[in-house]
XYZ file of C-alpha atoms in Angstrom:
718
model
C -64.439 -6.235 77.886
C -66.788 -6.331 74.882
C -66.884 -9.782 74.484
C -67.670 -10.764 78.271
C -70.187 -8.124 78.215
C -71.783 -9.978 74.974
C -71.517 -13.230 76.689
C -73.163 -11.769 79.744
C -76.183 -10.035 77.487
C -76.459 -13.759 76.389
C -77.190 -15.290 79.558
C -79.733 -12.628 80.704
C -80.880 -11.411 77.661
C -84.863 -11.368 76.836
C -84.071 -11.939 72.787
C -82.936 -14.479 70.532
C -82.400 -18.051 71.800
C -82.059 -18.882 75.621
C -78.985 -21.095 74.992
C -75.547 -20.686 76.428
C -72.700 -22.347 74.502
C -69.080 -21.846 76.353
C -66.059 -22.919 74.471
C -63.844 -24.219 77.092
C -61.042 -25.478 74.805
C -60.158 -21.846 73.396
C -56.555 -21.297 72.373
C -56.411 -18.454 74.804
C -53.461 -19.029 77.399
C -55.123 -20.096 80.612
C -53.674 -19.373 84.054
C -54.992 -21.830 86.800
C -55.325 -20.174 89.572
C -57.661 -22.473 91.231
C -58.005 -26.455 90.883
C -60.748 -28.203 89.324
C -62.446 -31.728 89.688
C -63.486 -33.372 86.568
C -63.163 -32.629 82.941
C -64.697 -29.421 81.249
C -65.914 -29.527 77.824
C -68.152 -27.385 75.454
C -71.562 -27.298 77.556
C -74.865 -26.528 76.170
C -77.760 -25.423 78.226
C -81.149 -26.629 76.903
C -82.342 -26.475 73.409
C -82.476 -23.665 70.945
C -85.925 -22.729 72.107
C -87.074 -19.172 71.027
C -86.957 -16.740 73.906
C -90.646 -16.330 73.742
C -91.595 -19.412 74.838
C -89.556 -19.511 77.865
C -90.648 -18.171 81.042
C -88.261 -15.292 83.368
C -87.747 -17.948 85.952
C -86.562 -20.244 83.508
C -83.951 -17.707 82.276
C -82.853 -17.240 86.009
C -82.428 -20.993 86.438
C -80.245 -21.375 82.895
C -77.831 -19.039 84.823
C -77.954 -20.791 88.187
C -77.559 -24.045 87.033
C -73.926 -23.614 85.798
C -71.545 -25.285 88.219
C -69.025 -23.695 89.924
C -66.549 -25.661 87.801
C -67.692 -23.787 84.696
C -67.915 -20.328 86.575
C -64.019 -20.719 87.484
C -62.886 -21.633 84.069
C -65.134 -18.499 82.886
C -63.032 -16.353 85.286
C -59.802 -17.709 84.768
C -60.138 -16.392 80.856
C -60.891 -12.694 82.249
C -58.025 -12.820 84.703
C -56.081 -10.163 82.804
C -58.985 -7.780 82.738
C -60.169 -6.617 86.525
C -63.160 -4.553 85.163
C -64.608 -7.955 83.098
C -64.418 -9.787 86.558
C -66.620 -6.867 87.760
C -69.216 -7.287 85.397
C -69.256 -10.886 85.845
C -69.745 -10.748 89.317
C -73.002 -8.357 88.750
C -74.806 -10.915 86.450
C -76.461 -12.432 89.294
C -75.854 -14.005 92.859
C -74.655 -17.224 91.857
C -71.976 -15.292 89.825
C -70.973 -12.773 92.563
C -70.522 -15.751 94.864
C -68.412 -17.680 92.511
C -66.157 -14.173 91.835
C -65.886 -14.158 95.658
C -64.635 -17.731 96.168
C -62.545 -17.467 92.861
C -60.104 -14.571 93.752
C -56.853 -15.722 95.396
C -54.834 -12.074 95.283
C -55.813 -9.030 96.692
C -54.473 -5.993 96.354
C -55.877 -2.888 98.320
C -55.240 0.687 97.622
C -55.733 2.216 101.003
C -55.795 0.283 104.837
C -59.234 1.532 105.292
C -60.816 -0.640 102.110
C -59.055 -4.035 103.553
C -61.892 -4.905 106.329
C -64.421 -4.729 102.968
C -62.019 -6.702 100.912
C -61.571 -9.536 103.539
C -65.329 -10.109 104.132
C -65.813 -10.386 100.220
C -62.980 -12.519 99.608
C -62.397 -15.025 102.412
C -60.459 -17.347 100.358
C -57.310 -15.135 99.059
C -53.897 -16.896 99.619
C -52.221 -13.761 98.601
C -52.392 -10.460 100.025
C -50.192 -7.412 98.557
C -50.487 -4.414 101.192
C -47.590 -2.820 99.605
C -49.786 0.105 98.029
C -50.881 0.933 101.781
C -48.614 3.478 103.388
C -49.961 2.729 106.908
C -51.046 -1.234 108.222
C -51.456 -1.288 111.787
C -51.427 -4.101 114.036
C -55.259 -3.927 114.255
C -55.575 -4.445 110.388
C -52.932 -7.198 110.716
C -55.160 -8.876 113.112
C -57.977 -9.263 111.199
C -56.035 -10.466 108.561
C -54.890 -13.341 110.498
C -58.744 -13.748 111.803
C -60.260 -13.743 107.842
C -57.817 -15.422 106.195
C -56.427 -17.828 108.829
C -56.638 -21.083 106.612
C -56.126 -19.649 103.223
C -53.029 -17.203 103.452
C -49.909 -18.317 102.075
C -48.270 -15.122 101.324
C -48.281 -11.716 102.590
C -46.270 -8.196 100.897
C -45.792 -5.373 103.344
C -42.805 -3.858 101.592
C -43.706 -0.295 101.203
C -45.953 -0.080 104.510
C -45.720 1.152 108.060
C -46.992 1.443 111.407
C -47.054 -1.997 112.481
C -45.323 -3.751 114.971
C -44.131 -7.325 116.564
C -47.729 -7.456 117.701
C -49.348 -7.738 114.167
C -46.488 -9.601 113.149
C -46.858 -12.300 115.590
C -50.675 -12.417 115.090
C -49.839 -13.475 111.869
C -47.204 -15.697 112.376
C -49.160 -17.712 115.156
C -52.716 -18.028 113.422
C -51.584 -18.269 109.682
C -50.215 -21.871 109.568
C -50.089 -21.705 105.902
C -48.100 -18.789 105.507
C -44.995 -19.431 103.545
C -43.862 -16.055 102.389
C -43.515 -12.708 104.218
C -42.112 -9.497 102.497
C -41.046 -6.835 105.312
C -38.832 -5.198 103.215
C -37.892 -1.216 104.113
C -39.143 -1.661 107.385
C -36.570 0.453 109.068
C -38.176 0.665 112.560
C -38.661 -3.061 113.018
C -36.928 -4.773 115.838
C -35.633 -8.045 116.984
C -38.905 -8.430 118.995
C -40.650 -8.310 115.451
C -38.086 -10.847 114.200
C -38.758 -13.264 117.086
C -42.047 -12.801 116.434
C -41.655 -14.029 112.492
C -39.611 -17.010 113.857
C -43.187 -18.257 115.140
C -44.164 -18.943 111.807
C -42.730 -22.495 111.390
C -43.742 -22.916 108.040
C -42.214 -19.999 106.280
C -40.377 -20.610 103.239
C -39.380 -17.081 101.617
C -38.751 -14.053 103.792
C -37.380 -10.670 102.610
C -35.916 -8.436 105.259
C -34.042 -5.725 103.068
C -33.062 -2.530 105.030
C -34.542 -3.766 108.251
C -31.431 -1.765 109.812
C -32.382 -2.583 113.639
C -32.387 -6.452 113.269
C -29.568 -7.576 115.211
C -27.958 -11.004 115.073
C -30.462 -11.961 117.862
C -33.329 -11.123 115.999
C -32.313 -13.043 112.842
C -31.132 -15.897 115.383
C -34.458 -16.291 116.566
C -35.794 -16.557 112.723
C -33.138 -19.209 111.984
C -34.257 -21.255 114.738
C -37.876 -21.024 114.446
C -37.960 -21.056 110.314
C -35.984 -24.097 109.626
C -37.934 -24.395 106.366
C -36.574 -21.507 104.632
C -35.444 -21.602 101.125
C -35.163 -17.944 100.434
C -33.722 -15.182 102.985
C -33.119 -11.457 101.932
C -30.955 -9.604 104.203
C -29.848 -6.949 101.948
C -28.550 -3.544 104.013
C -29.462 -5.298 107.404
C -26.619 -3.595 108.799
C -27.242 -4.472 112.172
C -26.467 -8.353 111.395
C -22.882 -9.628 111.436
C -20.937 -12.974 110.825
C -22.680 -14.678 114.114
C -26.379 -14.102 112.669
C -25.252 -15.377 109.335
C -23.819 -18.496 110.756
C -26.833 -18.989 112.602
C -29.018 -18.972 109.608
C -26.200 -21.298 107.617
C -26.248 -23.640 110.556
C -30.298 -24.153 111.190
C -31.636 -23.350 107.957
C -30.202 -26.040 105.647
C -32.868 -25.806 103.141
C -31.824 -22.527 101.741
C -31.501 -21.960 98.330
C -31.558 -18.272 97.910
C -29.101 -16.004 100.245
C -28.648 -12.255 99.805
C -25.987 -10.761 102.192
C -25.856 -7.658 99.989
C -24.267 -4.510 101.618
C -24.405 -6.871 104.999
C -20.905 -5.941 107.331
C -19.995 -9.894 107.124
C -16.237 -11.039 107.061
C -14.708 -14.209 105.910
C -15.828 -15.988 109.047
C -19.358 -16.876 107.872
C -18.449 -17.900 104.525
C -17.480 -21.559 105.250
C -20.616 -22.280 106.748
C -22.775 -20.374 103.963
C -20.904 -22.315 101.351
C -21.226 -25.553 102.901
C -25.199 -24.882 102.732
C -26.152 -28.433 100.467
C -28.974 -26.533 98.449
C -27.313 -23.307 98.161
C -28.258 -21.918 94.538
C -28.119 -18.232 94.387
C -25.847 -16.524 96.851
C -25.145 -12.607 96.924
C -22.240 -10.635 98.076
C -22.495 -7.347 96.533
C -20.707 -4.674 98.234
C -19.715 -6.876 101.460
C -16.698 -4.439 101.876
C -15.170 -6.606 104.632
C -14.468 -9.400 102.786
C -11.029 -9.461 101.311
C -8.637 -11.779 99.471
C -7.377 -13.952 102.603
C -10.852 -14.568 103.155
C -11.806 -15.844 99.802
C -8.520 -17.638 98.978
C -8.872 -19.136 102.453
C -11.794 -21.140 101.734
C -11.809 -24.755 101.221
C -15.540 -25.832 100.596
C -16.874 -26.226 97.452
C -20.708 -25.339 96.574
C -21.530 -27.486 93.821
C -25.083 -26.463 94.016
C -24.388 -22.903 93.411
C -25.497 -21.297 90.360
C -25.942 -17.973 90.571
C -23.162 -15.957 92.184
C -22.969 -11.852 92.782
C -19.816 -10.424 93.931
C -20.295 -6.910 92.590
C -18.816 -3.881 94.439
C -16.750 -6.131 96.501
C -13.638 -3.217 96.390
C -11.263 -5.049 98.715
C -11.209 -8.278 96.192
C -8.691 -8.839 93.746
C -8.652 -11.260 90.481
C -6.849 -13.558 92.624
C -9.322 -14.052 95.241
C -12.280 -14.101 92.370
C -10.437 -16.517 90.713
C -10.350 -19.097 94.045
C -14.053 -18.380 94.455
C -15.040 -19.114 90.921
C -12.987 -22.941 91.090
C -14.878 -23.755 94.208
C -18.617 -23.234 92.201
C -18.149 -25.383 89.212
C -22.167 -25.511 88.472
C -22.312 -21.855 88.056
C -24.678 -20.499 85.270
C -24.974 -16.942 85.869
C -22.001 -14.687 87.680
C -21.592 -10.946 88.231
C -18.402 -9.055 88.904
C -19.467 -5.594 88.210
C -17.844 -2.518 89.544
C -14.760 -4.845 90.549
C -11.939 -3.236 88.962
C -9.826 -5.018 86.556
C -10.880 -7.828 84.674
C -7.317 -9.415 83.617
C -6.074 -12.732 81.665
C -5.999 -14.792 84.810
C -9.515 -13.879 86.096
C -10.749 -14.687 82.707
C -8.712 -18.110 82.689
C -10.641 -19.341 85.755
C -13.951 -19.240 83.479
C -12.905 -22.378 81.450
C -13.905 -24.480 84.234
C -17.185 -23.027 84.293
C -18.660 -25.479 81.595
C -22.270 -24.318 82.547
C -21.870 -20.618 82.732
C -24.613 -18.738 80.385
C -24.543 -15.008 82.030
C -21.436 -13.114 82.805
C -21.724 -9.256 84.089
C -18.959 -7.057 84.293
C -20.604 -3.761 84.543
C -18.129 -0.936 85.127
C -15.069 -2.761 85.141
C -12.168 -2.229 83.711
C -11.533 -4.985 80.573
C -8.326 -5.738 78.496
C -8.670 -7.340 75.013
C -6.652 -10.262 76.521
C -9.367 -10.682 79.187
C -11.945 -10.462 76.488
C -9.989 -12.743 74.096
C -9.878 -15.509 77.355
C -13.480 -15.371 77.826
C -14.391 -15.791 74.249
C -11.971 -18.872 74.262
C -13.955 -20.067 77.446
C -18.067 -20.453 78.552
C -19.032 -22.438 75.277
C -22.647 -22.074 76.804
C -22.540 -18.801 76.927
C -26.152 -16.732 76.221
C -26.164 -13.152 78.257
C -23.216 -10.913 78.199
C -23.250 -7.343 80.026
C -20.164 -5.117 79.424
C -22.199 -1.888 80.305
C -20.046 1.098 80.914
C -16.672 -1.028 80.888
C -13.145 0.967 79.871
C -11.252 -0.918 77.755
C -13.870 -2.583 75.349
C -12.306 -2.732 71.918
C -13.306 -3.795 68.605
C -10.831 -6.606 68.692
C -11.911 -7.958 72.060
C -15.635 -7.588 71.277
C -15.495 -9.313 68.108
C -13.619 -12.374 69.355
C -16.570 -13.172 71.629
C -19.443 -12.478 69.647
C -17.643 -14.336 66.403
C -16.968 -17.579 69.092
C -20.679 -17.412 70.990
C -23.263 -17.021 68.120
C -25.772 -18.215 70.640
C -26.113 -15.007 72.286
C -29.232 -13.995 73.172
C -28.716 -11.112 75.366
C -25.935 -8.336 74.846
C -25.097 -5.131 76.744
C -22.285 -2.734 75.454
C -24.058 0.531 76.898
C -21.376 3.298 76.949
C -18.797 1.377 75.453
C -17.705 4.481 73.617
C -14.423 2.558 71.656
C -16.426 0.487 69.668
C -17.273 0.997 65.734
C -18.989 -0.281 62.765
C -16.366 -3.066 62.846
C -17.980 -4.401 66.125
C -21.421 -3.954 64.940
C -20.789 -5.916 61.836
C -19.336 -8.631 63.994
C -22.441 -8.748 66.468
C -24.689 -8.754 63.772
C -23.401 -11.292 61.145
C -22.308 -13.675 64.251
C -25.371 -13.351 66.814
C -28.596 -13.566 64.620
C -30.605 -15.120 67.467
C -30.293 -12.053 69.793
C -33.591 -11.074 71.669
C -31.669 -8.091 73.607
C -29.274 -5.733 72.249
C -28.537 -2.533 74.151
C -25.809 -0.037 73.106
C -26.671 3.207 74.283
C -23.967 5.796 73.846
C -21.976 4.016 71.516
C -20.935 7.181 69.622
C -18.477 5.777 67.300
C -21.057 3.800 65.664
C -22.154 5.411 62.221
C -25.707 5.444 60.825
C -24.542 3.134 58.281
C -23.582 0.577 60.949
C -26.719 0.824 62.900
C -28.532 -0.172 59.554
C -27.022 -3.731 60.069
C -29.005 -4.331 62.952
C -32.334 -4.130 61.520
C -30.807 -6.045 58.264
C -29.451 -9.319 60.567
C -30.933 -9.289 63.739
C -34.820 -10.109 62.900
C -35.657 -11.928 66.500
C -34.935 -8.776 68.726
C -37.572 -7.973 71.317
C -35.801 -5.276 73.178
C -33.527 -2.681 71.293
C -31.801 0.623 73.067
C -30.352 2.806 70.383
C -30.109 5.918 73.211
C -27.905 8.841 72.122
C -26.530 7.166 68.884
C -26.162 8.549 64.963
C -29.340 7.019 64.198
C -31.303 8.280 61.361
C -34.504 7.357 59.283
C -32.947 4.962 57.100
C -31.804 2.882 60.058
C -35.461 3.237 61.422
C -36.872 1.897 58.128
C -33.976 -1.064 58.582
C -35.003 -1.534 62.238
C -38.726 -2.009 60.723
C -37.764 -5.312 59.835
C -37.489 -6.551 63.801
C -40.884 -7.369 63.818
C -40.952 -8.848 67.409
C -39.529 -5.747 69.165
C -41.433 -5.036 72.069
C -38.942 -2.273 73.670
C -37.531 0.389 71.468
C -35.542 2.825 73.061
C -34.311 5.630 70.613
C -34.014 8.529 72.835
C -31.661 11.661 71.971
C -31.524 10.317 68.232
C -31.429 14.044 66.963
C -31.477 12.841 63.059
C -34.550 10.734 63.606
C -37.948 12.256 61.684
C -41.692 11.093 61.638
C -40.915 9.306 57.783
C -38.563 6.791 59.863
C -41.179 6.138 62.950
C -43.649 5.650 60.298
C -41.799 2.873 58.808
C -41.685 1.392 62.621
C -45.224 1.617 63.192
C -46.444 -0.022 59.794
C -44.284 -3.157 60.712
C -43.921 -3.794 64.802
C -47.174 -3.816 66.175
C -45.699 -5.626 69.324
C -44.137 -2.890 70.481
C -45.298 -1.984 73.866
C -42.620 0.504 75.088
C -41.097 3.482 73.249
C -38.622 5.978 74.410
C -38.319 8.911 72.451
C -36.875 11.484 75.181
C -35.278 14.733 73.396
C -35.540 13.400 69.788
C -36.812 16.599 68.671
C -37.343 15.607 65.126
C -40.684 13.952 66.193
C -43.712 15.825 65.249
C -47.773 14.926 65.679
C -47.288 13.049 62.200
C -45.030 10.672 63.736
C -46.855 10.034 67.267
C -50.159 9.509 65.208
C -48.634 6.371 63.111
C -47.304 5.447 66.616
C -50.622 5.078 68.311
C -51.927 3.503 65.228
C -49.358 0.925 65.039
C -48.841 -0.027 68.134
C -52.405 -1.084 69.551
C -50.388 -2.805 72.869
C -48.702 0.412 73.257
C -48.235 0.754 77.383
C -45.377 2.945 77.891
C -44.001 6.215 75.836
C -41.861 8.960 76.491
C -42.277 11.878 74.818
C -40.427 14.307 77.403
C -38.598 17.225 75.209
C -40.186 16.256 71.903
C -41.362 20.285 71.493
C -42.662 19.735 68.190
C -45.988 17.763 69.481
C -49.156 19.077 70.396
C -52.338 18.175 71.172
C -53.148 16.223 68.040
C -50.259 13.513 69.726
C -52.299 13.648 72.829
C -55.834 12.864 70.875
C -54.204 10.215 68.708
C -52.316 8.431 71.770
C -56.075 8.572 73.481
C -56.799 5.785 71.528
C -53.957 3.858 72.926
C -56.378 1.873 75.989
C -53.585 0.011 77.380
C -51.374 3.009 77.962
C -49.994 3.360 81.549
C -46.892 5.815 81.599
C -46.844 8.983 79.661
C -43.800 11.397 79.960
C -44.565 14.901 77.954
C -42.662 17.172 80.165
C -41.113 20.486 78.175
C -43.867 20.102 75.482
C -44.986 23.612 75.886
C -47.383 23.163 72.995
C -49.510 20.569 75.142
C -52.520 21.979 76.801
C -55.368 20.739 79.102
C -57.381 19.653 75.919
C -55.180 16.998 74.939
C -54.968 16.092 78.566
C -58.474 15.910 78.609
C -58.316 13.189 75.719
C -55.864 10.996 77.490
C -57.894 10.807 80.585
C -60.987 9.804 78.939
C -59.412 7.257 76.632
C -56.738 5.936 78.400
C -57.976 4.957 81.751
C -55.228 2.425 82.837
C -52.349 5.281 82.988
C -50.572 4.952 86.083
C -47.636 7.623 85.778
C -47.922 10.875 84.427
C -45.085 13.554 83.913
C -46.469 16.534 82.615
C -43.682 19.051 84.066
C -43.220 22.340 82.033
C -46.273 21.547 80.047
C -47.281 25.329 80.987
C -50.788 25.632 79.271
C -52.119 22.494 81.381
C -54.215 23.864 83.943
C -57.330 22.923 86.681
C -59.370 22.073 83.176
C -57.022 19.173 82.570
C -56.531 18.116 85.813
C -60.257 18.012 86.673
C -60.519 15.375 83.675
C -57.841 13.322 85.366
C -59.773 13.574 88.581
C -62.859 11.956 87.115
C -61.234 9.460 84.522
C -58.293 8.238 85.684
C -58.994 6.513 88.780
C -55.549 4.059 88.343
C -53.496 7.274 88.822
C -50.916 6.711 91.222
C -47.646 9.056 90.181
C -47.892 12.565 89.023
C -45.614 15.230 88.426
C -47.463 18.664 87.732
C -44.184 21.056 88.183
C -44.290 24.409 86.401
C -47.962 23.758 85.222
C -50.920 26.309 85.443
C -52.698 24.514 87.918
C -54.080 26.234 90.931
C -55.859 24.801 94.223
C -58.718 24.039 92.709
C -57.198 21.246 90.295
C -54.801 20.169 92.879
C -57.881 19.593 95.468
C -59.763 17.735 92.861
C -57.082 14.927 92.388
C -58.072 13.993 96.228
C -60.894 11.889 94.270
C -58.364 9.893 92.530
C -57.744 6.858 95.440
C -54.951 4.847 93.855
C -52.664 8.513 93.924
C -49.342 7.893 95.933
C -46.617 10.011 94.640
C -46.749 13.937 93.556
C -44.126 16.153 92.583
C -45.487 20.139 92.681
C -42.500 22.668 92.248
C -42.967 26.048 91.082
C -47.258 26.010 90.542
C -47.739 29.692 90.371
C -51.447 29.148 91.376
C -50.725 27.534 94.601
C -51.463 28.413 98.124
C -50.644 27.515 101.315
C -54.067 26.875 102.329
C -54.695 25.031 98.996
C -51.472 22.842 99.520
C -53.101 21.731 103.047
C -56.472 21.178 101.981
C -54.913 18.754 99.074
C -52.595 17.033 101.287
C -55.314 16.230 103.673
C -58.008 15.169 101.412
C -54.881 12.770 99.542
C -55.389 9.999 101.951
C -53.267 7.273 99.974
C -50.076 9.613 99.221
C -46.651 7.929 100.238
C -44.491 10.354 98.702
C -44.655 14.010 98.057
C -42.170 16.227 96.836
C -42.546 20.237 97.479
C -40.467 23.333 96.882
C -38.885 24.199 100.610
C -40.476 27.585 100.704
C -43.667 25.671 101.574
C -42.496 24.073 104.940
C -42.876 27.074 106.959
C -46.392 28.191 105.404
C -47.939 24.610 106.307
C -49.200 23.696 109.755
C -46.460 21.696 111.385
C -49.478 19.524 112.955
C -50.590 18.802 109.717
C -47.371 17.781 108.485
C -46.941 15.365 111.305
C -50.338 13.782 110.754
C -49.705 12.969 107.197
C -46.471 11.604 107.932
C -48.164 9.470 110.748
C -50.161 8.215 107.770
C -47.181 6.781 105.889
C -46.607 10.030 103.627
C -42.639 11.100 103.398
C -41.692 14.802 102.162
C -39.205 15.609 100.080
C -38.036 19.412 100.257
C -36.094 20.556 97.721
C -34.883 24.234 97.249
C -35.056 24.261 93.238
C -34.432 27.519 91.416
C -37.136 28.624 88.888
C -36.629 27.693 85.465
C -38.631 28.710 82.639
C -36.450 28.115 79.408
C -36.141 25.026 77.722
C -32.960 24.053 77.075
C -32.259 23.020 73.206
C -31.224 19.453 72.915
C -28.535 20.042 70.727
C -27.083 22.125 73.545
C -27.939 19.905 76.374
C -26.451 17.085 74.472
C -23.298 18.877 74.060
C -23.196 19.601 77.920
C -23.740 15.965 78.660
C -20.802 15.349 76.547
C -18.790 17.734 77.976
C -19.181 15.957 81.191
C -18.247 12.763 80.258
C -15.209 11.868 82.005
C -12.908 9.619 79.005
C -12.191 5.966 79.331
C -8.703 5.912 80.794
């Protein structure tokens, strides 16, 4: 922002030289949303003439003489900072016009902002309306009129209020439209599906959870949209074999098809597998598919690269083996939550020479099965065994020792592995970029130190609920490429260990310290200083932190998510610092921060204009603070249980004033106290209320007690 502001001051400045030099061969990565004709070189306009000798009108001419090509190249370099683009557009009329023609993506926060956005940016090609809870047919008609020739993609995945009329306008008038996302439109009917069928050039369509669409509607889409390459029908419960069969017959260009939780049987599978270009097929939770249907399949699908058969509970290993034999080109396979992974199933993987990713989460796996996988899949790069029972040191070690090229490994909740497994992992798989091993409770603190000593390429590390200590963190500080570090519920870590990481891992963007109660202000201050790119931090139930931690974090200008629930020493003073310094903040959880009151919320209302989600439960906030949040135009999601100073009239006023709300969680005691017509009005705007009868709880449970309760509830592996 400072650099671009300096650039604009030089362009319009009164002092210094009337010279503009633009280095268009910067090493900064250059996104290219627009195409340009001709080559762009380092450009110098005019000679180095003292400003005193240049007339005011000549300075304006220098700015106005820049070509659109040059202005577009400048805007490309401002792509990541919307405020910089705004500053750019305010320089002069030509810059304002150039920014208007350059922008290709629009993401309005509310539907009432749409008309102005359409008028300002007539060449937009992608329109994301997922943040607008209610979009009417009239609004879609204005979109189809304003962006008739340029619109290629529209996202309505979280919007309501439109019908087949609005969809029809888009389909008929926007000939360039190739992508529509209508996921979660639960009241969309076959008439709307028929309207979609009029979009002849459509290539990508998402209809997840459109439960009212039946075979008739999907048949209209299949006949009309024969250029489809991607189709998502996840949770479309009204579609059967007939509709899917029509899609397979008509849409021969399909490359990606998601039929997860659709009530299909074996009847449509032959036609699906005959699709000549099919690369990605998801059949998650298709409970009507059984052994007979899969074993009887005779068609090969040589183009298939990604197959997800997770949670197909009526399919045995024999049927899985049969399917795998018919897809020799598979690169990624998921068989999560499907019972026993046997030796015979693992044997079928031997023919899949291109297989790079296997996900067996939640399955029961044998040591012999793991051994067979170890002897197969020579190209294996990613392996997920999260929550698999039966994973032992012997089985896991056999895999990692023979697949030293692994880059991603997930052994979350594999509670039987020990230091032996970790020694094998760290000595063999030194190219790991992601290691997830939450709740591997038999691995000692000495074993965890091996990670930092050997796996220096790690970008993601999850050690939640492990025996990690400060020496382990000292070792982890050697992983200087870390972007994500999760060390929640690690009760032995202290500030000293966190300081080591902060000194070395400057690329870190996300850190999770949930219930790591040994961390105090000293550690958080080190985090704030050492991680300039920090975007997400979870300090929930770190009871030792105070406002000093928040003051230090206020220097992290990129911070987007802050979770400090259950931090009783935090007050409105710290929250005010966050509001002023972290103006990109979108997600804030201050539940059980008892000393946060209206004063802190007023700072949020003034400075945190990007805030989208907030949890205020148990805070000392009254009607005044809640109503102040109405000035945050982005706010969509509020959780407000047990606010002692909240009255029914204050709640009603706040709900009415916060026009962009899509979800509100409230205590059920308020439901009869808020006028029913008001609730109906707010629901009509697209807001969903979730009423909960949660008991009032003030005491914070000590983390040691909480952890013991969690372990007591764990069902041991059989």
